[in-house]
């Protein structure tokens, strides 16, 4: 848990630093620092739901079959 909290703090510091470097504005950098993790959390939740969806599993299984299927010799 300590490692996760430490990484979260590092992540916020990097987000602020990049935001400030790109904009030169402390307020905008602060907003980016707060908004980006919130958006990323929602995206992660949606991605996890999509990843476990049966349609995705069927598609991925079909892709694996086609990728490793033996190719027919050209006539």
XYZ file of N, CA and C in Angstrom, residues 61-72:
36
model
N -10.146 -14.597 -29.404
C -9.951 -16.012 -29.688
C -9.918 -16.252 -31.201
N -10.815 -15.607 -31.933
C -10.818 -15.731 -33.387
C -9.547 -15.193 -34.003
N -9.049 -14.096 -33.458
C -7.806 -13.511 -33.948
C -6.643 -14.469 -33.734
N -6.590 -15.089 -32.577
C -5.510 -16.046 -32.310
C -5.593 -17.233 -33.268
N -6.814 -17.688 -33.551
C -6.960 -18.813 -34.475
C -6.474 -18.449 -35.868
N -6.853 -17.274 -36.339
C -6.439 -16.860 -37.688
C -4.942 -16.624 -37.756
N -4.370 -16.101 -36.699
C -2.941 -15.788 -36.733
C -2.097 -17.048 -36.806
N -2.500 -18.095 -36.106
C -1.687 -19.295 -36.046
C -2.178 -20.405 -36.960
N -3.224 -20.142 -37.735
C -3.736 -21.169 -38.643
C -2.712 -21.424 -39.749
N -2.565 -22.658 -40.161
C -1.622 -22.948 -41.251
C -2.087 -22.281 -42.546
N -1.152 -21.762 -43.263
C -1.473 -21.097 -44.532
C -1.459 -22.116 -45.658
N -2.403 -21.938 -46.559
C -2.470 -22.853 -47.698
C -1.410 -22.448 -48.713
